[in-house]
Coordinates of C-alpha atoms in Angstrom, one line a residue:
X1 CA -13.3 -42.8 6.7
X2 CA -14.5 -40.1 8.6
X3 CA -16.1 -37.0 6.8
X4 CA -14.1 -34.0 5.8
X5 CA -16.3 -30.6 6.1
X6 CA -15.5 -27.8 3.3
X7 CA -13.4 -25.2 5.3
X8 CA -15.8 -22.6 3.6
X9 CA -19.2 -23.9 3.8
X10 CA -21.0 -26.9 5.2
X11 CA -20.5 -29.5 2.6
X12 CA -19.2 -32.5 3.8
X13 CA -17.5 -35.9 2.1
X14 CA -15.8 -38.7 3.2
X15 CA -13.7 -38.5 0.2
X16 CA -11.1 -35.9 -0.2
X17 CA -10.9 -34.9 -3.8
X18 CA -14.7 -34.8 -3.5
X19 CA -14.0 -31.7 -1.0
X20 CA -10.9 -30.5 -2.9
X21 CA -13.0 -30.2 -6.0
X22 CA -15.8 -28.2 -4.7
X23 CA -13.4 -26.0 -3.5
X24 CA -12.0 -25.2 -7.1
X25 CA -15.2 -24.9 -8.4
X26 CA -17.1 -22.7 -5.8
X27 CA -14.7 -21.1 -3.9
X28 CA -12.1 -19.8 -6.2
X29 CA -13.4 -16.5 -6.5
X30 CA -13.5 -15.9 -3.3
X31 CA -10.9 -17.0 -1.0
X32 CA -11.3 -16.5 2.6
X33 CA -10.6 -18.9 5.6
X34 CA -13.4 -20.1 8.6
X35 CA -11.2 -21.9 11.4
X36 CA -10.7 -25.8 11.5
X37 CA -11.1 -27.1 14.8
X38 CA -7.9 -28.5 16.8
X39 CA -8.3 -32.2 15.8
X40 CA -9.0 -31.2 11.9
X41 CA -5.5 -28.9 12.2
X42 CA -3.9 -31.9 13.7
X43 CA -4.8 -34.0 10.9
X44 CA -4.1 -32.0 8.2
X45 CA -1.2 -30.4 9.7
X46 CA 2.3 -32.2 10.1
X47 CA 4.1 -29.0 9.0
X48 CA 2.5 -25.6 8.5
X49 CA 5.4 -22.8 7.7
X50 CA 4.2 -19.1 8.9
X51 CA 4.4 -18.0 5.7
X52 CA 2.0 -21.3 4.7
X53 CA -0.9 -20.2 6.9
X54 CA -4.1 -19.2 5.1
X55 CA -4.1 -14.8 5.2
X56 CA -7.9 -14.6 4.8
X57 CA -7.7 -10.8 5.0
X58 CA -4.4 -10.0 3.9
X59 CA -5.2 -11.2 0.0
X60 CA -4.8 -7.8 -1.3
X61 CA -1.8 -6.6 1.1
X62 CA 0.6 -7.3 -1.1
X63 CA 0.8 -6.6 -5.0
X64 CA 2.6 -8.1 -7.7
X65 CA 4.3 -6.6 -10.8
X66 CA 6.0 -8.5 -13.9
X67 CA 9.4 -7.6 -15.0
X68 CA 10.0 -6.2 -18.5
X69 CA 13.5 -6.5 -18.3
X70 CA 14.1 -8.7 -21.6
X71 CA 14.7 -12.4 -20.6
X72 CA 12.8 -11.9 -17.5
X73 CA 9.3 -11.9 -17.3
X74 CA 9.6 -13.1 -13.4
X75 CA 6.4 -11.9 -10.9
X76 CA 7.3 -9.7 -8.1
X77 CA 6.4 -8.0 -4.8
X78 CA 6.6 -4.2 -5.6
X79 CA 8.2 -3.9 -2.2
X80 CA 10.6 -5.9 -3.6
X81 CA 11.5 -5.0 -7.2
X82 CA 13.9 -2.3 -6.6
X83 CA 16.6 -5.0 -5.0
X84 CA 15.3 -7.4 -8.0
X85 CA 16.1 -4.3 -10.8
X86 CA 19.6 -4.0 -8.6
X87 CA 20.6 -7.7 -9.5
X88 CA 19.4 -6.8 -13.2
X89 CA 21.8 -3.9 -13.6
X90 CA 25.1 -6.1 -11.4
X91 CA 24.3 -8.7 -14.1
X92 CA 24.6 -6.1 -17.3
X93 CA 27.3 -4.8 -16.1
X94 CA 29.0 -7.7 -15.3
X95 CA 31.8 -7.0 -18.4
X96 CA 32.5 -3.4 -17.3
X97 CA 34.5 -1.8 -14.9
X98 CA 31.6 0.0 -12.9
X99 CA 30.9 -0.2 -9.4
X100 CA 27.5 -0.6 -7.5
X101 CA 26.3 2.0 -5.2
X102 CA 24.8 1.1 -2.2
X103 CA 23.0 4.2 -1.0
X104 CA 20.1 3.4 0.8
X105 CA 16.4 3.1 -1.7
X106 CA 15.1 6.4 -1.4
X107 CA 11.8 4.5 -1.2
X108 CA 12.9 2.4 2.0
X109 CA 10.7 3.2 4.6
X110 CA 11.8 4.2 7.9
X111 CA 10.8 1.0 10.0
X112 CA 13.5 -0.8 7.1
X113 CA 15.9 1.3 8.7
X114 CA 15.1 0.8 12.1
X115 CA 15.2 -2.8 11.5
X116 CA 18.6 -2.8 9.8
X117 CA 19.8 -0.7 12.4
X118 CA 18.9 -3.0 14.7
X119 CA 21.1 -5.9 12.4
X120 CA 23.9 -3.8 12.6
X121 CA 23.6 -3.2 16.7
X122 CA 23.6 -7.0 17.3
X123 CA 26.6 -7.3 15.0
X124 CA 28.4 -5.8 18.3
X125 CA 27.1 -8.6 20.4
X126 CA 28.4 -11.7 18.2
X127 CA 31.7 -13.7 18.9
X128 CA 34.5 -13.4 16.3
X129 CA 34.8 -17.1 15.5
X130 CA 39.0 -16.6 15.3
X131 CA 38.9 -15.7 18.8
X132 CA 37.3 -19.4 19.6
X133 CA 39.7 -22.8 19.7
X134 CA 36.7 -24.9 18.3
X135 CA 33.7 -24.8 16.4
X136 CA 31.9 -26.6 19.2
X137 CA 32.1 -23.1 21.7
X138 CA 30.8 -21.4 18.9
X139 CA 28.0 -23.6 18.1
X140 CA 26.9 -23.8 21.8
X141 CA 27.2 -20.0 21.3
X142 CA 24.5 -19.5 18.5
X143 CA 21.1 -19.9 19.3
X144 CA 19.8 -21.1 15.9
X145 CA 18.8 -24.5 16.1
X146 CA 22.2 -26.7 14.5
X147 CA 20.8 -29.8 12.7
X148 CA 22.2 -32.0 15.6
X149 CA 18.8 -31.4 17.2
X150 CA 19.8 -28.7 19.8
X151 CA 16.6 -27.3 21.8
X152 CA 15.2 -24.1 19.7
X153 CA 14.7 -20.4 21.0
X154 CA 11.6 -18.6 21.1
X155 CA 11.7 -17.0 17.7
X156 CA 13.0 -20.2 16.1
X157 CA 11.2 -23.3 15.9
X158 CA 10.4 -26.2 13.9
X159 CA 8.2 -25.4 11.4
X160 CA 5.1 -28.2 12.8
X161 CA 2.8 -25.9 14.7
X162 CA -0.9 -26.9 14.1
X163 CA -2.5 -23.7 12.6
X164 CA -6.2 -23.1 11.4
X165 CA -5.9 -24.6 7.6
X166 CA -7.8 -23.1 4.7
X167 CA -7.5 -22.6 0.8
X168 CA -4.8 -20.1 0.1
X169 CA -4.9 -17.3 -2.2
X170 CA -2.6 -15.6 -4.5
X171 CA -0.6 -13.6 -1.7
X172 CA 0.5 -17.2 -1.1
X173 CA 0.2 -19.3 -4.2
X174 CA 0.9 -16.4 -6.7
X175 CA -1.4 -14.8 -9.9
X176 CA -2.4 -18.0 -11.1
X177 CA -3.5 -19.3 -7.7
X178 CA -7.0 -20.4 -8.8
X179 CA -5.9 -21.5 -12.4
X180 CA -7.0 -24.9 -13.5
X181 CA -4.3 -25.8 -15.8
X182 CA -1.1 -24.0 -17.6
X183 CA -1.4 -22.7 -21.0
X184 CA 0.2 -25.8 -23.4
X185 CA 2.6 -23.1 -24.3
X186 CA 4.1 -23.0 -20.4
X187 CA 3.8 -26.7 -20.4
X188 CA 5.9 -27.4 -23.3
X189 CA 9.0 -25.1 -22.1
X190 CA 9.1 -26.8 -19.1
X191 CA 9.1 -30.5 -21.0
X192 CA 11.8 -29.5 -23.7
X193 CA 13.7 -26.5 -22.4
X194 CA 16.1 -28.3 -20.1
X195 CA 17.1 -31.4 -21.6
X196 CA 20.5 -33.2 -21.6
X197 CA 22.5 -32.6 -24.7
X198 CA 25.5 -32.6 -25.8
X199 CA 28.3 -30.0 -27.1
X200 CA 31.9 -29.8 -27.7
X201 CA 33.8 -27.8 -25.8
X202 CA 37.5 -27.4 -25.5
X203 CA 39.8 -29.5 -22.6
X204 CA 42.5 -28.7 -20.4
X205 CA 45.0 -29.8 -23.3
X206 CA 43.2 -27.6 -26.3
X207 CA 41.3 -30.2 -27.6
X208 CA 37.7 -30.5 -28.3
X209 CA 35.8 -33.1 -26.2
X210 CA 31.8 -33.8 -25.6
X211 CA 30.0 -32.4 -23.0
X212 CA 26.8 -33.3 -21.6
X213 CA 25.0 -29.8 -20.4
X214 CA 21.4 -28.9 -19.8
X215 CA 20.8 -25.2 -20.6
X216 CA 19.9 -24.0 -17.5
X217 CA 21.9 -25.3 -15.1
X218 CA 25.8 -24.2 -14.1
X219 CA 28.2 -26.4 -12.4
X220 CA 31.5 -25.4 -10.8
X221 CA 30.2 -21.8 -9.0
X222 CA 30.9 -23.1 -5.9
X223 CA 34.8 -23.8 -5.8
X224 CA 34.8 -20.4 -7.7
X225 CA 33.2 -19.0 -5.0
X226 CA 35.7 -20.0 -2.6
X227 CA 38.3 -18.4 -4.5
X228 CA 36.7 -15.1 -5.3
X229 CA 36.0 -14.6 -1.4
X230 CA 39.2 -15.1 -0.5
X231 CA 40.2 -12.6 -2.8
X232 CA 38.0 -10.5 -1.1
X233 CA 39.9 -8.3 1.9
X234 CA 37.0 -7.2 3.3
X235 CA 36.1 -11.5 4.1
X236 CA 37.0 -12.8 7.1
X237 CA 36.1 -16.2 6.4
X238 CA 33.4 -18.1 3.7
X239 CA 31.8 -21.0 4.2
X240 CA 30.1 -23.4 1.5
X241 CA 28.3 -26.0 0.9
X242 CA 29.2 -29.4 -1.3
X243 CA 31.4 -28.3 -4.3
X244 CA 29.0 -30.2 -6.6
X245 CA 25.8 -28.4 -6.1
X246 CA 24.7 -26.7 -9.7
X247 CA 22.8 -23.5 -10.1
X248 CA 19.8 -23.8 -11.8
X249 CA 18.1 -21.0 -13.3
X250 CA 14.9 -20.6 -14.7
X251 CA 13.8 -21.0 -18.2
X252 CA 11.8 -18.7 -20.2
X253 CA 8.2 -19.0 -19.8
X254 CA 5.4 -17.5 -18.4
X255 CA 5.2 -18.3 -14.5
X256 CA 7.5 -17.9 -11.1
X257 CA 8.7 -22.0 -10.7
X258 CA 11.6 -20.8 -8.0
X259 CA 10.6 -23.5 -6.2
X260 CA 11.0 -26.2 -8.3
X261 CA 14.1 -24.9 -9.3
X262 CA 15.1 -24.8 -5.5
X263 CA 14.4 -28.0 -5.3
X264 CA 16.1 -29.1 -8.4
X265 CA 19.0 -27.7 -7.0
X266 CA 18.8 -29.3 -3.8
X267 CA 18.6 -33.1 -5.8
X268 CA 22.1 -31.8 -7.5
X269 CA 23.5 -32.4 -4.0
X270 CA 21.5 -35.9 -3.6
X271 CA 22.4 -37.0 -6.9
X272 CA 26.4 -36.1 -5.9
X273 CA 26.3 -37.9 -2.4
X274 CA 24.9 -41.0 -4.1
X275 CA 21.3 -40.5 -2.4
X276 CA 19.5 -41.0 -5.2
X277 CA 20.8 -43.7 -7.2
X278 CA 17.7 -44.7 -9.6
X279 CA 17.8 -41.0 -10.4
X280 CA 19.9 -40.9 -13.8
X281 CA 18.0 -37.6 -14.8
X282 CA 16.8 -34.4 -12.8
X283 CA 13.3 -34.3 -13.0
X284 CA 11.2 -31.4 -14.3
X285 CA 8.9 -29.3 -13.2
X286 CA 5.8 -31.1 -13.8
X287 CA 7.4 -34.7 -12.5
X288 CA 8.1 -32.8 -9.4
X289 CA 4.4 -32.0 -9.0
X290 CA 3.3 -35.4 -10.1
X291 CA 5.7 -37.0 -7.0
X292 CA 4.2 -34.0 -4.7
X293 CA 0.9 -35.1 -5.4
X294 CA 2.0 -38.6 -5.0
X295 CA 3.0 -37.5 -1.6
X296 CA -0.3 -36.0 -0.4
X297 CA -2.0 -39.4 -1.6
X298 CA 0.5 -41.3 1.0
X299 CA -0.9 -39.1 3.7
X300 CA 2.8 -37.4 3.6
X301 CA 2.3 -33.4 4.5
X302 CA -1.5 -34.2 3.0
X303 CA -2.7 -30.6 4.4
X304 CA -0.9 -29.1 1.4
X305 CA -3.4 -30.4 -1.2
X306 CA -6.4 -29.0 1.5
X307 CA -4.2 -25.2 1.6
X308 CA -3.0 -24.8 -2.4
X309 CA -5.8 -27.5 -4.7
X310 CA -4.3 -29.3 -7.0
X311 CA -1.0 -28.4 -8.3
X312 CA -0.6 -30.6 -11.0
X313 CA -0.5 -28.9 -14.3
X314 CA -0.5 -25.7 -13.0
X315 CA 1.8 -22.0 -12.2
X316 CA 0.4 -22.3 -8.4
X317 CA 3.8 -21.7 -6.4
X318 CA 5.5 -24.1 -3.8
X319 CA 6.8 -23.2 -0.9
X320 CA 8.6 -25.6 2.1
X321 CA 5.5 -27.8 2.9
X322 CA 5.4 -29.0 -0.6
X323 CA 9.1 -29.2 -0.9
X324 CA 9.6 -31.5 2.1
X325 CA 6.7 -33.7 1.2
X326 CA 8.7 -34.2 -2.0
X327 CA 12.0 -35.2 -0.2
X328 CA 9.9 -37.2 2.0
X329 CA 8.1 -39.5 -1.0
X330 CA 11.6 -39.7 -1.9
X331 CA 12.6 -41.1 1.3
X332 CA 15.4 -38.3 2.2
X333 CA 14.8 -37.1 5.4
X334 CA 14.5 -33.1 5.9
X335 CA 14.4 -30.9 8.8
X336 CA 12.7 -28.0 8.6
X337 CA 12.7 -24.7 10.5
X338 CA 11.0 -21.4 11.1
X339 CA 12.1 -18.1 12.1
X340 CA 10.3 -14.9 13.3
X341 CA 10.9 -11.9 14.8
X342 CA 10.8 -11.7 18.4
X343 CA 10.5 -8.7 21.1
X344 CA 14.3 -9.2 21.4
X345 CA 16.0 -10.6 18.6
X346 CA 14.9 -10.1 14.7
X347 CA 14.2 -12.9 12.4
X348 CA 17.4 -12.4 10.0
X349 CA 19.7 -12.3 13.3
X350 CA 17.7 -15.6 14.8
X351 CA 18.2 -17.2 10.7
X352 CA 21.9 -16.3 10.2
X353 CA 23.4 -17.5 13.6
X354 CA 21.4 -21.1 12.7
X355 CA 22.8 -21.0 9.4
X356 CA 26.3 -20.0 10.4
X357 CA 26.3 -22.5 13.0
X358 CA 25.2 -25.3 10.7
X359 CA 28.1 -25.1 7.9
X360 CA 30.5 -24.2 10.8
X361 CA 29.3 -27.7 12.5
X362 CA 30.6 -29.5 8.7
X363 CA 34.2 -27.7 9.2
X364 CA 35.9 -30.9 10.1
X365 CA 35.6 -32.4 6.2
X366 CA 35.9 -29.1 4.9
X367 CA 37.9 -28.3 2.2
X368 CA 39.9 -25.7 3.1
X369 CA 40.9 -22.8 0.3
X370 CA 42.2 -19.6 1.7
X371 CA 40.0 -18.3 4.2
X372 CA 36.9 -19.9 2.8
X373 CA 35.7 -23.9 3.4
X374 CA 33.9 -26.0 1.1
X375 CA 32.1 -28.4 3.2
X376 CA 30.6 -31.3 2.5
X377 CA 26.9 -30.5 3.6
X378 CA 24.3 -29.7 1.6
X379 CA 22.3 -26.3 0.3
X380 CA 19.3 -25.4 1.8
X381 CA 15.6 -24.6 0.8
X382 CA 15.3 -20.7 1.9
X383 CA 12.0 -19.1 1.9
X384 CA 10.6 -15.9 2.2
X385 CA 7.7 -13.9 1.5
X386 CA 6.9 -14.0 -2.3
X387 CA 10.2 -16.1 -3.3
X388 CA 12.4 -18.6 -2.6
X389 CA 16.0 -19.6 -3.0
X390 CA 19.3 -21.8 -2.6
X391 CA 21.3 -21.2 0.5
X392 CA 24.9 -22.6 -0.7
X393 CA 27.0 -20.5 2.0
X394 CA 27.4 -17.9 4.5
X395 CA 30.2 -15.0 4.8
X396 CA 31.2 -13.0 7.6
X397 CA 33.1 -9.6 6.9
X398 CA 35.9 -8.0 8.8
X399 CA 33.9 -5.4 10.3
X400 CA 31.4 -8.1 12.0
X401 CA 28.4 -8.2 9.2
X402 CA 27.5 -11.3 8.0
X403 CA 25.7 -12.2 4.1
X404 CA 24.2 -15.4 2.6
X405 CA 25.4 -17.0 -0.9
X406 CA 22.7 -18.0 -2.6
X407 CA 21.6 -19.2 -5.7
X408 CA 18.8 -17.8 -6.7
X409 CA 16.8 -18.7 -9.9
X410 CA 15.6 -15.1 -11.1
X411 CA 18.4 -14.6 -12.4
X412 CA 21.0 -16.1 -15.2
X413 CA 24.8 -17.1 -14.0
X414 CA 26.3 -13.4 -15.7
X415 CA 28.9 -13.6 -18.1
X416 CA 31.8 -12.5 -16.4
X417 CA 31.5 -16.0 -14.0
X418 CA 30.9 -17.6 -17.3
X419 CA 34.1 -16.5 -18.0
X420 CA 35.8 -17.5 -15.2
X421 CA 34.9 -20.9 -14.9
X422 CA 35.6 -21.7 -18.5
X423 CA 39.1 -20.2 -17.7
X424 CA 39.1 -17.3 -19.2
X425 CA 39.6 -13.1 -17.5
X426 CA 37.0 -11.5 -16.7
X427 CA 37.3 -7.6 -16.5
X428 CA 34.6 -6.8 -14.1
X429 CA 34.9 -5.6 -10.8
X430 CA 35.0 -8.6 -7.7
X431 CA 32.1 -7.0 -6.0
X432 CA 30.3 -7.2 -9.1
X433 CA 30.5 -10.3 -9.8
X434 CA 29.7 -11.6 -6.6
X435 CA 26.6 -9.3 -6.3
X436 CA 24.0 -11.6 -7.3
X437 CA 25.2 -14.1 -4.7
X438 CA 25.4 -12.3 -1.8
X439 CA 22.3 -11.1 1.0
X440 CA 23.2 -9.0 3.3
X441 CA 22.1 -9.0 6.8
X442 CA 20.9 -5.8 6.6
X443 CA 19.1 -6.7 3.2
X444 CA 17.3 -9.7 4.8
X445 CA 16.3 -7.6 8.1
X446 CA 12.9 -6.2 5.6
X447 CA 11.6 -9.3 6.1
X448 CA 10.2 -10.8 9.4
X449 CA 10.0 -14.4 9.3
X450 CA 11.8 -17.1 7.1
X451 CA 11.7 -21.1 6.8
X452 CA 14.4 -23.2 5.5
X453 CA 14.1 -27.1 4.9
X454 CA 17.7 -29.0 5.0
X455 CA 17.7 -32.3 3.4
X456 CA 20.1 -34.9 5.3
X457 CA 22.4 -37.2 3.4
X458 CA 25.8 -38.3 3.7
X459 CA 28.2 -36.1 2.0
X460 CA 30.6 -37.2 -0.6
X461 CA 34.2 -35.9 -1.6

């Protein structure tokens, strides 16, 4: 085998956990990147996101803050925890009759603004799907790359560029990028805080009946989103992903795991289109790290074990390299995809014309409910700087903007969709309610680049 050189220093191994362990030891304390030559980058480097690639000066360019919000606890960009407080107070007053005002953040700087301004101005230049006979014109149309393999623009590509590799630090990998193992407190929420069990709840004829439930995971969101949408007169038409995908939530422990709950979600899809048959139970966290690992062993997406150390028993966070290495050991196939900003067209634009095109490309076996379709294709993997979550749909509004539905695992399903999907009223307003779901265009325009990772299976009705 030939030798490996430390990407820091001049040691050398043929052996790679040799390298990968004097990297923990020596160079945790200090985490900056020398360049790899081509053929190393090559090697280690199948599928290297943007957001994956080693930042050796940029470690202390972003900061983190924890949420004190009770039943939180989640880590955050402080560039980002206004929008994150916002979902808090949707989700507290999801039994009231308020409203949520969407003023600008008086702390939004002003090149937000020209950005979202820029969002808005290209809403002008997109075709009202109504006014096409086919989904086909429209999906020649978009420039995002459709999962039919169409060629990709400049700003979007597949996310397989071979970049200089390094170790990556906490502006990557989180606070607990260099940690060595999870306290055993972390370790045993995440082994008994989401298992199967079972409770009686009451049937469509009044009668009690067992259920099987796992605590933090909610099934049935997605046909309810397809109603509440169409309630919506400001929708022009919804589109959604497999009815059976759950939302998954995280539990309460010390530690961001958004994406292994991500990924949990994506295997509620598998699991429904009969992709995974020897899986009777959704793994957890640290079974998903033991097949990742696995992964890197089988020379699957190996440079992820060189960029984050070993994740196994620890709070380092995933992102899409280690989530398609999962799906690969698996043996679903993924595609994966990045977009950045470009001189002409911003990253959100470039991400929601792909992601439009994509669920209106699954309209034929769509259910249809009102002006929104429940398709039969799956949710994606969405990441972004700092956080990752569940694409399930994509809406576009009457006066041309268009939002994501997501799941997203900060946050709890609130009690006013609780309610509803256990048939009861809900008094709070529709727009609060959907709140937490939705993204706005201009919302995702503050960031400027995103990766996605779709895993392919055969739907199922």
């Amino acid at each position: 085998m030939a030798e490996i050189q430390c990407p820091f220093c001049d040691i050398c191994s043929t052996e790679p956990f040799v390298i990968q362990a004097h990297i923990e030891e020596d160079h945790a304390e200090s985490p900056t990147t020398s360049n790899v030559d081509a053929a190393q980058a090559k090697h280690f480097s199948q599928l290297t996101p943007p957001q994956r690639a080693a930042h050796p000066a940029a470690e202390d360019e972003e900061q983190w803050t924890k949420c004190t919000r009770p039943r939180c606890g989640e880590y955050v960009l402080l560039s980002d925890i206004d929008e994150h407080l916002e979902m808090h107070a949707s989700l507290d007053i999801s039994e009231t009759a308020l409203s949520i005002d969407h003023a600008r953040s008086p702390k939004e700087s002003k090149s937000t603004a020209a950005r979202q301004a820029k969002v808005k101005e290209s809403q002008k230049s997109r075709p009202d799907p109504h006014k096409r006979k086919t989904g086909r014109t429209l999906l020649e149309y978009f420039s995002g790359v459709s999962h039919h393999g169409r060629p990709p623009p400049q700003q979007t590509r597949p996310a397989a560029a071979a970049l200089p590799l390094g170790r990556l630090g906490k502006r990557e990998l989180g606070p607990h990028a260099f940690e060595k193992q999870m306290p055993d407190n972390v370790r045993l929420h995440l082994l008994t805080d989401a298992l199967p069990h079972q409770i009686n709840r009451l049937d469509g004829n009044g009668k009690l009946a067992p259920e099987t439930v796992v605590d933090n995971e909610t099934s049935g969101i997605i046909p309810m989103l397809a109603r509440l949408c169409t309630e919506d007169e400001d929708v022009d038409t919804t589109y959604l992903c497999h009815a059976r995908v759950k939302h998954v939530n995280k539990l309460r422990c010390d530690g961001n795991f958004c994406g292994y709950w991500n990924v949990q979600m994506m295997l509620s899809y598998l699991q429904a289109a009969g992709a995974l048959p020897g899986m009777r139970q959704t793994p957890n966290v640290l079974q998903i790290q033991d097949t990742i690992e696995q992964a890197w062993s089988n020379d699957i997406l190996p440079h992820g074990r060189r960029e984050t150390g070993v994740i196994r028993g620890t709070r380092k966070w995933i992102g899409t390299s280690e989530a398609a290495a999962y799906f690969t050991q698996l043996g679903v196939s993924v595609e994966a995809c990045a977009f950045e900003d470009s001189e002409h067209e911003l990253a959100a634009v470039a991400l929601l014309d792909h992601i439009e095109a994509y669920f209106i490309s699954g309209l034929e076996n769509a259910d249809q409910r009102g002006t929104s379709h429940v398709t039969q294709l799956a949710p994606i993997y969405f990441q972004r700087l700092g956080h990752s979550m569940t694409i399930v749909g994509l809406q576009r509004n009457r006066d041309g903007s268009r939002e994501l539905l997501v799941f997203d695992t900060s946050f709890e399903t609130s009690a006013a969709m609780r309610a509803l999907l256990s048939g009861k009223r809900s008094r709070a307003q529709l727009e609060i309610i959907l709140k937490p779901y939705r993204r706005s265009d201009q919302s995702l325009a503050r960031w400027e680049e995103f990766e996605i990772v779709v895993p392919r299976s055969a739907g199922v009705a």
